[in-house]
Coordinates of C-alpha atoms in Angstrom, one line a residue:
Chain A
X165 CA 3.2 -14.6 -22.8
X166 CA 3.0 -18.4 -22.9
X167 CA 0.9 -20.4 -20.7
X168 CA 3.4 -21.7 -18.6
X169 CA 5.3 -18.9 -17.9
X170 CA 1.7 -17.3 -17.0
X171 CA 1.0 -20.0 -14.7
X172 CA 4.3 -19.6 -13.1
X173 CA 4.1 -15.6 -12.8
X174 CA 0.7 -16.3 -11.1
X175 CA 1.4 -18.8 -9.1
X176 CA 4.7 -15.5 -7.4
X177 CA 2.0 -13.3 -7.9
X178 CA 0.0 -15.1 -5.2
X179 CA 2.8 -15.9 -2.2
X180 CA 4.2 -12.8 -2.7
X181 CA 1.1 -11.2 -2.1
X182 CA 0.0 -13.7 0.6
X183 CA 3.4 -13.2 1.8
X184 CA 3.0 -8.9 2.1
X185 CA -0.5 -9.6 3.7
X186 CA 1.5 -11.3 6.1
X187 CA 4.1 -8.7 6.5
X188 CA 1.5 -5.9 6.9
X189 CA -0.1 -8.0 9.3
X190 CA 3.2 -7.2 11.3
X191 CA 3.3 -4.2 10.9
X192 CA 0.0 -3.8 12.1
X193 CA 0.9 -5.3 15.9
X194 CA 4.7 -3.3 16.3
X195 CA 1.9 -0.3 14.9
X196 CA -0.2 -1.2 18.3
X197 CA 2.7 -2.5 20.3
X198 CA 4.3 0.5 20.2
X199 CA 1.3 3.2 20.1
X200 CA 0.2 1.7 23.3
X201 CA 4.1 2.0 24.6
X202 CA 3.4 6.5 23.9
X203 CA 0.4 5.9 25.6
X204 CA 1.7 4.6 28.9
X205 CA 4.4 6.9 29.3
X206 CA 2.2 9.7 28.1
X207 CA 0.8 9.0 30.3
X208 CA 2.9 8.3 33.1
X209 CA 6.1 9.9 31.7
X210 CA 10.1 8.5 32.7
X211 CA 11.1 10.2 36.1
X212 CA 14.4 11.1 34.3
X213 CA 13.0 13.4 31.3
X214 CA 16.6 12.7 29.5
X215 CA 15.1 9.1 29.3
X216 CA 11.7 10.8 28.6
X217 CA 13.3 12.5 25.6
X218 CA 15.1 8.8 23.8
X219 CA 12.8 7.2 24.4
X220 CA 10.5 9.6 22.2
X221 CA 12.9 10.3 20.1
X222 CA 12.7 6.3 18.8
X223 CA 8.9 6.0 19.4
X224 CA 9.2 8.5 16.0
X225 CA 11.4 6.6 14.5
X226 CA 9.8 3.1 14.9
X227 CA 6.4 5.3 13.7
X228 CA 8.6 7.3 10.5
X229 CA 9.9 3.0 9.7
X230 CA 6.2 1.9 10.5
X231 CA 4.9 4.0 7.8
X232 CA 7.6 3.3 5.4
X233 CA 7.7 -0.5 5.5
X234 CA 3.7 -0.2 5.6
X235 CA 3.7 2.1 1.9
X236 CA 6.4 -0.1 0.9
X237 CA 4.7 -3.5 1.6
X238 CA 1.1 -1.6 0.4
X239 CA 1.8 -1.0 -2.5
X240 CA 4.2 -3.8 -3.6
X241 CA 1.6 -6.3 -2.2
X242 CA -0.7 -4.5 -5.6
X243 CA 2.7 -5.2 -8.0
X244 CA 1.9 -8.5 -6.5
X245 CA -0.9 -8.6 -8.2
X246 CA -0.5 -7.6 -11.6
X247 CA -0.4 -10.7 -13.4
X248 CA -3.6 -11.3 -12.7
X249 CA -5.4 -10.1 -15.5
X250 CA -2.9 -10.2 -18.7
X251 CA -4.9 -6.9 -20.4
X252 CA -6.0 -4.8 -17.8
X253 CA -6.5 -0.2 -17.6
X254 CA -3.9 1.1 -15.7
X255 CA -3.6 5.2 -14.4
X256 CA -0.1 5.8 -15.2
X257 CA 0.1 8.1 -12.7
X258 CA -0.1 5.4 -10.1
X259 CA 1.8 3.2 -12.1
X260 CA 5.2 5.5 -12.2
X261 CA 3.9 6.2 -8.5
X262 CA 4.6 2.0 -7.1
X263 CA 7.2 1.8 -9.9
X264 CA 9.4 4.4 -8.8
X265 CA 8.3 3.6 -4.3
X266 CA 9.7 -0.4 -5.5
X267 CA 12.5 0.6 -8.0
X268 CA 14.2 3.9 -6.3
X269 CA 16.9 1.4 -4.7
X270 CA 18.4 0.4 -7.6
X271 CA 19.2 4.0 -8.4
X272 CA 19.9 4.4 -4.7
X273 CA 22.7 2.0 -5.5
X274 CA 24.7 3.5 -7.8
X275 CA 23.7 7.1 -6.3
X276 CA 20.9 8.4 -8.6
X277 CA 18.1 10.3 -8.2
X278 CA 15.2 8.4 -9.2
X279 CA 11.6 10.3 -8.8
X280 CA 8.4 10.5 -10.3
X281 CA 7.1 12.9 -12.3
X282 CA 3.6 14.7 -12.4
X283 CA 1.7 15.1 -16.0
X284 CA 1.4 18.8 -16.7
X285 CA -2.6 19.9 -14.6
X286 CA -2.6 16.8 -12.8
X287 CA -4.3 15.1 -16.1
X288 CA -5.5 11.0 -16.2
X289 CA -3.7 9.7 -17.8
X290 CA -4.3 5.2 -18.2
X291 CA -3.6 2.9 -20.7
X292 CA -4.6 -0.9 -21.9
X293 CA -2.4 -3.5 -21.5
X294 CA -1.0 -6.0 -20.2
X295 CA 0.1 -5.0 -16.6
X296 CA 3.4 -7.1 -16.4
X297 CA 5.1 -6.5 -19.9
X298 CA 4.5 -2.6 -19.1
X299 CA 6.6 -2.9 -15.7
X300 CA 8.7 -4.5 -17.5
X301 CA 8.9 -2.8 -19.5
X302 CA 9.7 0.8 -17.4
X303 CA 12.0 -1.6 -15.8
X304 CA 14.5 -2.4 -18.3
X305 CA 13.7 1.5 -19.3
X306 CA 15.9 2.7 -15.6
X307 CA 18.6 0.1 -16.5
X308 CA 19.4 0.9 -19.2
X309 CA 19.5 4.5 -17.4
X310 CA 21.6 3.1 -14.6
X311 CA 23.4 2.1 -16.6
X312 CA 24.8 5.2 -18.7
X313 CA 24.5 7.3 -15.9
X314 CA 27.4 8.5 -13.9
X315 CA 26.6 9.2 -9.4
X316 CA 25.0 11.9 -8.6
X317 CA 22.8 11.7 -11.8
X318 CA 18.9 12.7 -11.1
X319 CA 16.0 10.0 -13.6
X320 CA 12.3 11.4 -13.5
X321 CA 10.1 8.8 -14.6
X322 CA 6.5 11.3 -16.0
X323 CA 3.0 10.0 -17.8
X324 CA 2.3 12.0 -20.2
X325 CA 0.1 11.8 -23.3
X326 CA 2.2 12.8 -26.4
X327 CA 1.7 14.4 -28.8
X328 CA -1.6 15.7 -26.8
X329 CA -3.5 12.2 -27.3
X330 CA -1.2 8.9 -27.0
X331 CA 0.2 7.5 -23.5
X332 CA 3.5 7.7 -22.8
X333 CA 5.8 7.5 -20.0
X334 CA 9.2 9.8 -20.4
X335 CA 12.2 9.6 -18.0
X336 CA 14.7 12.4 -18.2
X337 CA 18.3 12.9 -16.5
X338 CA 18.9 15.7 -15.2
X339 CA 22.0 16.2 -12.6
X340 CA 25.6 18.7 -12.9
X341 CA 27.4 15.4 -13.6
X342 CA 25.9 14.3 -16.7
X343 CA 27.6 12.9 -19.6
X344 CA 27.2 14.6 -23.5
X345 CA 24.0 13.0 -24.7
X346 CA 25.3 11.1 -27.3
X347 CA 27.8 9.3 -25.2
X348 CA 24.9 8.2 -23.3
X349 CA 22.8 7.2 -25.5
X350 CA 25.3 5.2 -27.1
X351 CA 25.5 4.1 -23.3
X352 CA 22.1 3.2 -22.9
X353 CA 21.4 1.6 -26.3
X354 CA 24.9 -1.6 -25.7
X355 CA 23.1 -2.0 -22.8
X356 CA 21.6 -5.9 -22.9
X357 CA 18.4 -4.3 -20.6
X358 CA 18.4 -1.8 -23.8
X359 CA 18.3 -4.3 -26.6
X360 CA 15.3 -6.4 -23.5
X361 CA 13.8 -3.0 -24.0
X362 CA 13.4 -2.6 -27.4
X363 CA 11.4 -6.3 -27.6
X364 CA 9.1 -5.7 -24.8
X365 CA 8.1 -2.1 -26.4
X366 CA 7.5 -4.5 -29.7
X367 CA 5.2 -6.8 -28.0
X368 CA 3.2 -3.9 -25.9
X369 CA 2.9 -2.6 -30.0
X370 CA 4.2 0.7 -28.9
X371 CA 7.6 2.2 -29.3
X372 CA 10.7 5.2 -27.9
X373 CA 11.4 7.5 -29.8
X374 CA 14.4 9.5 -28.0
X375 CA 15.1 13.0 -27.7
X376 CA 19.3 13.3 -28.1
X377 CA 19.2 16.7 -27.1
X378 CA 18.2 16.5 -24.0
X379 CA 19.1 13.5 -22.7
X380 CA 15.0 12.9 -22.7
X381 CA 13.2 9.6 -23.4
X382 CA 9.8 8.3 -24.5
X383 CA 7.3 4.5 -24.6
X384 CA 4.5 5.3 -26.5
X385 CA 1.6 3.3 -26.9
Chain B
X246 CA -21.4 9.4 33.6
X247 CA -23.0 8.5 30.8
X248 CA -21.8 4.6 29.7
X249 CA -18.7 3.8 28.2
X250 CA -19.0 3.3 24.0
X251 CA -18.7 -0.6 24.2
X252 CA -17.1 -1.8 21.0
X253 CA -16.0 -4.8 20.3
X254 CA -12.7 -5.8 18.3
X255 CA -12.1 -9.5 16.3
X256 CA -9.3 -10.7 14.0
X257 CA -7.6 -13.7 14.6
X258 CA -4.5 -11.4 14.6
X259 CA -4.1 -11.7 18.6
X260 CA -1.4 -9.7 19.5
X261 CA -2.5 -7.1 17.4
X262 CA -6.6 -6.8 18.6
X263 CA -6.4 -7.3 22.7
X264 CA -2.9 -4.1 22.2
X265 CA -5.4 -2.5 20.4
X266 CA -7.9 -2.8 22.4
X267 CA -6.0 -1.7 25.1
X268 CA -5.0 1.3 23.8
X269 CA -9.2 1.7 23.1
X270 CA -9.3 1.2 27.4
X271 CA -7.3 4.2 27.6
X272 CA -8.8 6.9 26.0
X273 CA -12.2 5.6 27.6
X274 CA -14.3 3.4 26.4
X275 CA -15.3 -0.7 26.9
X276 CA -13.6 -2.7 24.1
X277 CA -13.4 -6.7 23.8
X278 CA -11.4 -8.8 21.6
X279 CA -12.8 -12.3 20.0
X280 CA -9.7 -14.3 18.1
X281 CA -13.1 -15.7 15.6
X282 CA -16.3 -14.9 14.2
X283 CA -17.8 -18.0 16.2
X284 CA -16.4 -16.4 19.6
X285 CA -17.9 -13.1 18.4
X286 CA -21.0 -13.8 18.0
X287 CA -21.2 -15.6 21.0
X288 CA -20.6 -12.5 22.4
X289 CA -22.7 -11.0 20.8
X290 CA -25.8 -13.3 22.2
X291 CA -25.3 -12.6 25.9
X292 CA -23.2 -9.5 25.2
X293 CA -24.1 -5.9 24.5
X294 CA -22.4 -4.3 22.0
X295 CA -22.8 -0.5 20.5
X296 CA -20.5 -0.9 17.1
X297 CA -18.2 -4.3 16.2
X298 CA -15.1 -4.1 14.8
X299 CA -14.3 -6.8 11.9
X300 CA -11.8 -8.1 10.1
X301 CA -12.8 -9.0 6.8
X302 CA -9.9 -11.9 6.0
X303 CA -10.5 -14.6 8.8
X304 CA -9.8 -18.7 9.5
X305 CA -13.2 -20.5 9.3
X306 CA -15.8 -17.3 9.0
X307 CA -14.8 -14.5 7.7
X308 CA -15.6 -11.6 7.9
X309 CA -18.7 -11.4 5.8
X310 CA -20.4 -13.6 7.0
X311 CA -19.4 -12.8 10.5
X312 CA -21.5 -9.3 9.4
X313 CA -24.6 -11.6 8.0
X314 CA -25.0 -13.3 10.8
X315 CA -24.7 -10.3 13.1
X316 CA -26.8 -8.1 10.6
X317 CA -29.8 -11.3 10.5
X318 CA -29.5 -10.9 14.8
X319 CA -28.7 -7.1 15.7
X320 CA -29.5 -5.0 12.1
X321 CA -28.8 -1.7 14.4
X322 CA -26.1 -3.2 15.3
X323 CA -22.9 -1.1 13.4
X324 CA -20.2 -2.6 11.7
X325 CA -17.0 -1.0 10.5
X326 CA -14.7 -3.4 9.0
X327 CA -11.0 -3.8 8.3
X328 CA -9.1 -4.8 4.7
X329 CA -5.6 -5.3 4.1
X330 CA -3.9 -2.3 3.8
X331 CA -4.5 -1.5 -0.3
X332 CA -7.6 -3.8 0.3
X333 CA -10.9 -0.9 -1.2
X334 CA -12.9 -3.8 -3.0
X335 CA -13.8 -5.7 0.0
X336 CA -14.5 -2.8 1.6
X337 CA -16.6 -1.4 -0.9
X338 CA -18.5 -5.3 -0.9
X339 CA -18.2 -5.1 2.8
X340 CA -20.5 -1.2 2.5
X341 CA -23.3 -3.1 0.1
X342 CA -24.3 -5.8 2.1
X343 CA -24.4 -3.5 4.9
X344 CA -21.2 -2.3 6.8
X345 CA -21.3 1.3 8.4
X346 CA -17.6 1.4 7.0
X347 CA -14.4 0.2 6.2
X348 CA -11.2 1.0 7.8
X349 CA -7.6 0.1 6.7
X350 CA -5.2 -2.5 8.6
X351 CA -2.5 -1.8 9.8
X352 CA -4.4 1.6 10.9
X353 CA -4.4 4.8 12.6
X354 CA -6.7 4.6 16.2
X355 CA -7.9 8.4 16.0
X356 CA -9.2 6.8 12.5
X357 CA -10.6 4.4 14.5
X358 CA -12.2 6.2 16.8
X359 CA -13.5 9.0 14.1
X360 CA -14.9 6.5 12.2
X361 CA -16.9 4.7 16.2
X362 CA -17.9 7.8 16.9
X363 CA -19.5 8.2 13.1
X364 CA -20.5 4.9 13.5
X365 CA -22.9 5.9 17.0
X366 CA -23.8 9.6 15.1
X367 CA -25.2 7.4 12.8
X368 CA -27.7 4.9 14.6
X369 CA -30.7 5.2 16.6
X370 CA -29.4 4.4 20.3
X371 CA -30.9 0.8 21.0
X372 CA -33.3 -0.2 24.4

């Protein structure tokens, strides 16, 4: 990555990290204010039961959405710090989990499910790499899958050790409406994002391996 | 009946800290909100608090600096730090410098109360 690009990414990272910190402060205020309302109605419930029930339901939704917002901003704050270092040791289980949380909406818009898979026996898989480029490789892989898959299918991204030793990321596509493997890989490889992935994986000194029988492929490092 | 536990809450986010203070009052604590490090130090000069809950990131004097001043004046006073969610590094650094523990914002009030009680249990009551 050239120094100008690095500078730009660092700038965007700093601005984004600052903003997510501010958003968390907003969420903290909403959380405490909602909590205070709940405390007050616990001491002095509303006179009509049906309104108290509506209040409780509404409060439950606020709390649920607050947790969602806190989760998203926490993960996005971490993501915003990725340009801080040109090389870092990544815990691939955490990284894939974070990636799926932040990109799930791209899949949802196409009615495709996205989940982070667990490696066997909760294995710890670590990789020292350029974090931004690694995220980009994950994203280009996802984008390629989203181009090649129809609605009502599922993408599962799982960190694992390929051949028992090389850190790898598996993309496995499942569902009742899957296209034939040949068609899937044709569309996958025709996607613009796939060319970007090839270039990025080369820069990361990794490789892509496809299982043409089972709609799976791996990024191997 | 024993005196209620007195907590000093320090954060520049006024809405956050004043609402948290109200919620602690409802739960039987005596709580006071301070909106800057300077205000916190001046309150500590003239009042007795059992625990200080202190945000790390504040404009002017930051939380770790405020804690250093508190520890110089009242070494026995337990300090619980508040850090941004996911910022474990600042919390760990604070613990090395004498904080009892740290919590991440936005926080869970029950977790805060249990941390306060833990902090009180670990400290000899000052005269």
